[in-house]
PDB file of C-alpha atoms in Angstrom:
ATOM      1  CA  MET A1085      43.087  76.578  42.882  1.00 52.00           C
ATOM      2  CA  SER A1086      44.008  73.529  44.906  1.00 55.00           C
ATOM      3  CA  ALA A1087      43.706  70.349  44.285  1.00 58.00           C
ATOM      4  CA  PRO A1088      40.347  68.743  45.288  1.00 57.00           C
ATOM      5  CA  THR A1089      40.105  66.443  48.285  1.00 60.00           C
ATOM      6  CA  GLY A1090      37.702  64.049  49.613  1.00 60.00           C
ATOM      7  CA  HIS A1091      34.398  63.830  48.133  1.00 64.00           C
ATOM      8  CA  ASP A1092      35.130  66.201  45.500  1.00 64.00           C
ATOM      9  CA  ALA A1093      38.030  64.118  44.237  1.00 73.00           C
ATOM     10  CA  ASP A1094      35.481  61.849  43.125  1.00 92.00           C
ATOM     11  CA  PHE A1095      34.494  64.091  40.132  1.00 95.00           C
ATOM     12  CA  THR A1096      37.983  65.198  39.173  1.00 94.00           C
ATOM     13  CA  ASP A1097      37.736  63.351  35.626  1.00 95.00           C
ATOM     14  CA  LEU A1098      34.482  64.449  34.913  1.00 95.00           C
ATOM     15  CA  LEU A1099      35.447  67.976  35.679  1.00 95.00           C
ATOM     16  CA  GLU A1100      38.411  67.884  33.517  1.00 95.00           C
ATOM     17  CA  ALA A1101      36.176  66.680  30.735  1.00 96.00           C
ATOM     18  CA  ASN A1102      33.646  68.833  31.081  1.00 96.00           C
ATOM     19  CA  ARG A1103      36.170  71.863  30.559  1.00 96.00           C
ATOM     20  CA  ALA A1104      37.830  69.979  26.991  1.00 95.00           C
ATOM     21  CA  PHE A1105      33.939  69.783  26.279  1.00 94.00           C
ATOM     22  CA  ALA A1106      33.079  73.466  27.055  1.00 95.00           C
ATOM     23  CA  ASP A1107      36.191  74.362  24.863  1.00 95.00           C
ATOM     24  CA  ASP A1108      34.452  73.466  21.665  1.00 91.00           C
ATOM     25  CA  PHE A1109      31.162  73.978  23.165  1.00 92.00           C
ATOM     26  CA  SER A1110      28.420  74.781  20.120  1.00 88.00           C
ATOM     27  CA  LEU A1111      25.099  74.330  21.348  1.00 85.00           C
ATOM     28  CA  GLY A1112      24.797  77.628  23.554  1.00 87.00           C
ATOM     29  CA  GLY A1113      21.596  79.718  22.747  1.00 84.00           C
ATOM     30  CA  PHE A1114      19.199  77.064  22.587  1.00 84.00           C
ATOM     31  CA  ASP A1115      15.405  78.097  23.496  1.00 89.00           C
ATOM     32  CA  GLY A1116      15.064  74.831  25.269  1.00 89.00           C
ATOM     33  CA  ILE A1117      12.036  74.003  22.434  1.00 94.00           C
ATOM     34  CA  ALA A1118      11.831  70.159  20.898  1.00 96.00           C
ATOM     35  CA  GLN A1119      12.770  71.644  17.603  1.00 96.00           C
ATOM     36  CA  ALA A1120      11.748  68.752  15.993  1.00 97.00           C
ATOM     37  CA  GLY A1121       8.657  68.339  18.232  1.00 98.00           C
ATOM     38  CA  VAL A1122       9.438  64.911  19.601  1.00 98.00           C
ATOM     39  CA  ALA A1123       9.102  63.874  23.422  1.00 98.00           C
ATOM     40  CA  ILE A1124      10.976  60.303  24.337  1.00 98.00           C
ATOM     41  CA  VAL A1125      10.131  58.579  27.732  1.00 98.00           C
ATOM     42  CA  THR A1126      12.814  56.027  27.758  1.00 98.00           C
ATOM     43  CA  CYS A1127      15.270  54.075  30.294  1.00 97.00           C
ATOM     44  CA  MET A1128      18.029  55.648  32.121  1.00 97.00           C
ATOM     45  CA  ASP A1129      20.204  52.487  31.057  1.00 97.00           C
ATOM     46  CA  SER A1130      23.312  53.635  29.481  1.00 96.00           C
ATOM     47  CA  ARG A1131      23.408  51.494  26.298  1.00 97.00           C
ATOM     48  CA  ILE A1132      20.554  53.888  24.880  1.00 97.00           C
ATOM     49  CA  ASP A1133      21.469  56.770  23.134  1.00 97.00           C
ATOM     50  CA  PRO A1134      17.866  58.452  22.538  1.00 97.00           C
ATOM     51  CA  LEU A1135      18.963  61.123  20.160  1.00 97.00           C
ATOM     52  CA  GLY A1136      20.932  59.012  17.756  1.00 97.00           C
ATOM     53  CA  MET A1137      18.777  55.859  17.650  1.00 97.00           C
ATOM     54  CA  LEU A1138      16.200  58.340  15.821  1.00 98.00           C
ATOM     55  CA  GLY A1139      18.663  60.396  14.003  1.00 97.00           C
ATOM     56  CA  LEU A1140      17.879  63.911  15.845  1.00 98.00           C
ATOM     57  CA  LYS A1141      20.406  66.053  17.333  1.00 95.00           C
ATOM     58  CA  PRO A1142      20.430  68.034  20.781  1.00 94.00           C
ATOM     59  CA  GLY A1143      17.653  70.419  20.646  1.00 94.00           C
ATOM     60  CA  ASP A1144      14.958  68.393  18.516  1.00 96.00           C
ATOM     61  CA  ALA A1145      13.498  66.615  21.398  1.00 98.00           C
ATOM     62  CA  LYS A1146      12.685  66.428  25.213  1.00 98.00           C
ATOM     63  CA  ILE A1147      14.106  63.350  27.157  1.00 98.00           C
ATOM     64  CA  PHE A1148      12.877  61.910  29.972  1.00 98.00           C
ATOM     65  CA  ARG A1149      14.391  58.680  31.508  1.00 98.00           C
ATOM     66  CA  ASN A1150      13.778  56.499  34.242  1.00 96.00           C
ATOM     67  CA  PRO A1151      14.530  52.820  35.568  1.00 95.00           C
ATOM     68  CA  GLY A1152      12.296  50.981  33.217  1.00 95.00           C
ATOM     69  CA  GLY A1153      11.206  53.731  30.715  1.00 96.00           C
ATOM     70  CA  ARG A1154       7.885  53.796  32.522  1.00 96.00           C
ATOM     71  CA  VAL A1155       5.068  56.923  32.207  1.00 97.00           C
ATOM     72  CA  THR A1156       5.280  57.754  35.913  1.00 96.00           C
ATOM     73  CA  ALA A1157       3.346  60.899  37.637  1.00 96.00           C
ATOM     74  CA  ALA A1158       6.673  62.294  36.910  1.00 97.00           C
ATOM     75  CA  ALA A1159       6.796  61.379  33.188  1.00 98.00           C
ATOM     76  CA  LEU A1160       3.633  62.532  32.822  1.00 98.00           C
ATOM     77  CA  GLU A1161       3.904  66.121  34.038  1.00 98.00           C
ATOM     78  CA  ALA A1162       7.133  66.380  31.920  1.00 98.00           C
ATOM     79  CA  LEU A1163       5.096  65.455  29.043  1.00 98.00           C
ATOM     80  CA  VAL A1164       2.193  68.131  29.715  1.00 98.00           C
ATOM     81  CA  LEU A1165       4.519  70.829  29.702  1.00 98.00           C
ATOM     82  CA  GLY A1166       6.279  69.299  26.581  1.00 98.00           C
ATOM     83  CA  VAL A1167       3.285  69.578  24.613  1.00 98.00           C
ATOM     84  CA  HIS A1168       1.794  72.683  25.664  1.00 98.00           C
ATOM     85  CA  LEU A1169       5.035  74.864  26.259  1.00 97.00           C
ATOM     86  CA  LEU A1170       7.208  73.016  24.543  1.00 97.00           C
ATOM     87  CA  ASN A1171       6.232  72.231  20.890  1.00 97.00           C
ATOM     88  CA  VAL A1172       6.016  68.348  21.617  1.00 98.00           C
ATOM     89  CA  LYS A1173       3.897  66.573  18.597  1.00 98.00           C
ATOM     90  CA  ARG A1174       4.934  63.170  18.958  1.00 98.00           C
ATOM     91  CA  VAL A1175       5.726  60.913  22.176  1.00 98.00           C
ATOM     92  CA  LEU A1176       7.376  57.914  21.980  1.00 98.00           C
ATOM     93  CA  VAL A1177       7.520  55.611  25.336  1.00 98.00           C
ATOM     94  CA  ILE A1178      10.446  53.509  24.233  1.00 98.00           C
ATOM     95  CA  PRO A1179      11.587  50.913  26.840  1.00 98.00           C
ATOM     96  CA  HIS A1180      14.201  48.593  25.880  1.00 97.00           C
ATOM     97  CA  THR A1181      15.111  44.656  25.728  1.00 97.00           C
ATOM     98  CA  ARG A1182      17.232  42.891  28.578  1.00 95.00           C
ATOM     99  CA  CYS A1183      16.424  45.656  30.805  1.00 95.00           C
ATOM    100  CA  ALA A1184      16.865  45.164  34.821  1.00 92.00           C
ATOM    101  CA  MET A1185      13.713  46.134  35.637  1.00 93.00           C
ATOM    102  CA  THR A1186      12.043  43.143  34.090  1.00 94.00           C
ATOM    103  CA  SER A1187      14.377  40.655  35.865  1.00 91.00           C
ATOM    104  CA  SER A1188      13.718  40.977  39.050  1.00 91.00           C
ATOM    105  CA  THR A1189      10.401  41.245  41.186  1.00 92.00           C
ATOM    106  CA  GLU A1190       9.895  44.344  43.782  1.00 93.00           C
ATOM    107  CA  VAL A1191      10.334  42.516  46.609  1.00 94.00           C
ATOM    108  CA  GLU A1192      13.585  41.006  45.402  1.00 94.00           C
ATOM    109  CA  LEU A1193      15.125  44.417  44.369  1.00 94.00           C
ATOM    110  CA  ARG A1194      13.974  45.794  47.576  1.00 95.00           C
ATOM    111  CA  GLN A1195      15.665  43.295  49.097  1.00 96.00           C
ATOM    112  CA  LYS A1196      18.657  43.664  47.046  1.00 95.00           C
ATOM    113  CA  VAL A1197      18.747  47.795  47.952  1.00 96.00           C
ATOM    114  CA  GLY A1198      18.657  46.637  51.107  1.00 97.00           C
ATOM    115  CA  GLU A1199      21.291  44.582  51.606  1.00 97.00           C
ATOM    116  CA  SER A1200      23.294  46.925  49.728  1.00 97.00           C
ATOM    117  CA  ALA A1201      22.249  49.800  51.965  1.00 96.00           C
ATOM    118  CA  GLY A1202      22.349  48.219  54.943  1.00 97.00           C
ATOM    119  CA  GLN A1203      18.974  49.130  56.060  1.00 97.00           C
ATOM    120  CA  ASP A1204      15.395  48.193  55.424  1.00 96.00           C
ATOM    121  CA  ALA A1205      14.377  49.331  51.996  1.00 96.00           C
ATOM    122  CA  SER A1206      10.802  47.563  52.078  1.00 94.00           C
ATOM    123  CA  TRP A1207       9.455  50.852  51.840  1.00 96.00           C
ATOM    124  CA  GLN A1208      10.923  51.911  48.281  1.00 94.00           C
ATOM    125  CA  GLY A1209       9.096  51.520  45.190  1.00 91.00           C
ATOM    126  CA  PHE A1210      10.486  50.801  41.918  1.00 89.00           C
ATOM    127  CA  HIS A1211       8.120  50.232  39.226  1.00 86.00           C
ATOM    128  CA  VAL A1212       9.281  46.683  38.421  1.00 92.00           C
ATOM    129  CA  VAL A1213       7.883  45.391  34.839  1.00 93.00           C
ATOM    130  CA  THR A1214       6.391  41.860  35.142  1.00 93.00           C
ATOM    131  CA  ASP A1215       5.476  41.691  31.653  1.00 95.00           C
ATOM    132  CA  GLN A1216       7.183  44.491  29.301  1.00 96.00           C
ATOM    133  CA  LEU A1217       4.411  44.709  26.478  1.00 97.00           C
ATOM    134  CA  ASP A1218       1.533  45.231  28.889  1.00 97.00           C
ATOM    135  CA  SER A1219       3.358  47.708  30.620  1.00 97.00           C
ATOM    136  CA  LEU A1220       4.050  49.613  27.474  1.00 98.00           C
ATOM    137  CA  ARG A1221       0.172  49.157  26.035  1.00 98.00           C
ATOM    138  CA  GLN A1222      -0.432  50.815  30.076  1.00 98.00           C
ATOM    139  CA  ASP A1223       1.697  53.440  29.526  1.00 98.00           C
ATOM    140  CA  VAL A1224       0.643  54.789  26.101  1.00 98.00           C
ATOM    141  CA  ALA A1225      -2.639  54.956  26.856  1.00 98.00           C
ATOM    142  CA  ALA A1226      -1.854  56.949  30.015  1.00 98.00           C
ATOM    143  CA  VAL A1227      -0.688  59.297  27.740  1.00 98.00           C
ATOM    144  CA  ARG A1228      -3.004  59.337  25.083  1.00 98.00           C
ATOM    145  CA  SER A1229      -5.984  59.708  27.730  1.00 97.00           C
ATOM    146  CA  HIS A1230      -4.349  62.166  29.916  1.00 98.00           C
ATOM    147  CA  PRO A1231      -6.699  65.081  29.362  1.00 97.00           C
ATOM    148  CA  LEU A1232      -4.447  67.694  29.175  1.00 97.00           C
ATOM    149  CA  ILE A1233      -2.551  65.811  26.495  1.00 97.00           C
ATOM    150  CA  ALA A1234      -4.881  63.398  24.566  1.00 91.00           C
ATOM    151  CA  ASP A1235      -5.461  64.623  21.127  1.00 92.00           C
ATOM    152  CA  ARG A1236      -2.608  67.503  21.288  1.00 96.00           C
ATOM    153  CA  ALA A1237       0.059  65.016  20.657  1.00 98.00           C
ATOM    154  CA  ALA A1238       0.705  61.534  18.197  1.00 98.00           C
ATOM    155  CA  VAL A1239       1.527  59.143  20.771  1.00 98.00           C
ATOM    156  CA  GLY A1240       3.564  55.503  19.984  1.00 98.00           C
ATOM    157  CA  GLY A1241       5.011  53.061  22.329  1.00 98.00           C
ATOM    158  CA  PHE A1242       8.224  51.054  21.283  1.00 98.00           C
ATOM    159  CA  VAL A1243      10.453  48.792  22.283  1.00 98.00           C
ATOM    160  CA  TYR A1244      14.141  49.211  21.791  1.00 98.00           C
ATOM    161  CA  ASP A1245      16.533  46.261  20.955  1.00 97.00           C
ATOM    162  CA  VAL A1246      19.984  47.149  22.947  1.00 97.00           C
ATOM    163  CA  ASP A1247      22.043  44.285  21.126  1.00 97.00           C
ATOM    164  CA  THR A1248      21.085  45.890  17.382  1.00 97.00           C
ATOM    165  CA  GLY A1249      19.931  49.264  17.814  1.00 97.00           C
ATOM    166  CA  LEU A1250      16.636  49.062  16.167  1.00 97.00           C
ATOM    167  CA  ILE A1251      13.074  50.297  17.561  1.00 97.00           C
ATOM    168  CA  SER A1252       9.689  48.004  16.599  1.00 97.00           C
ATOM    169  CA  GLN A1253       6.287  49.855  17.373  1.00 98.00           C
ATOM    170  CA  HIS A1254       4.258  47.812  19.377  1.00 97.00           C
ATOM    171  CA  TYR A1255       1.525  50.748  20.098  1.00 96.00           C
TER     172      TYR A1255
END
């Protein structure tokens, strides 16, 4: 196999790490069902280990991640599938402390992205969070009141502290 060049070379370290991971791979054969009956909606922040923070392991939960850990239309779609087809009985919505989505306005983010991209980004939405607890309350209510989820799953709203590793329940 020849050495990767150009954009392919950008992934060499990750492909090598994957080969090492696959050498001892023990997670094959899972059925895709949430074995612990859990679904988690959380932020894409790399400080968050969704399974580890709840004492879960691969195969236990369905995880949906996005900036801010918001319950978007796509998150609701995933939760409906989880509840009806993948054994989800409990849903945890878990944003976190010191989230970048709480530190800028929509306009500021569009400006920052536009400057970085060198083009207009005023059309791009980012679901910024101006009041994290109120947004969490709204997100939990959206899941609890969804006609295809409603009473089929327990839903809780939590905040993960990126400095202590603890979660606190708010809803």
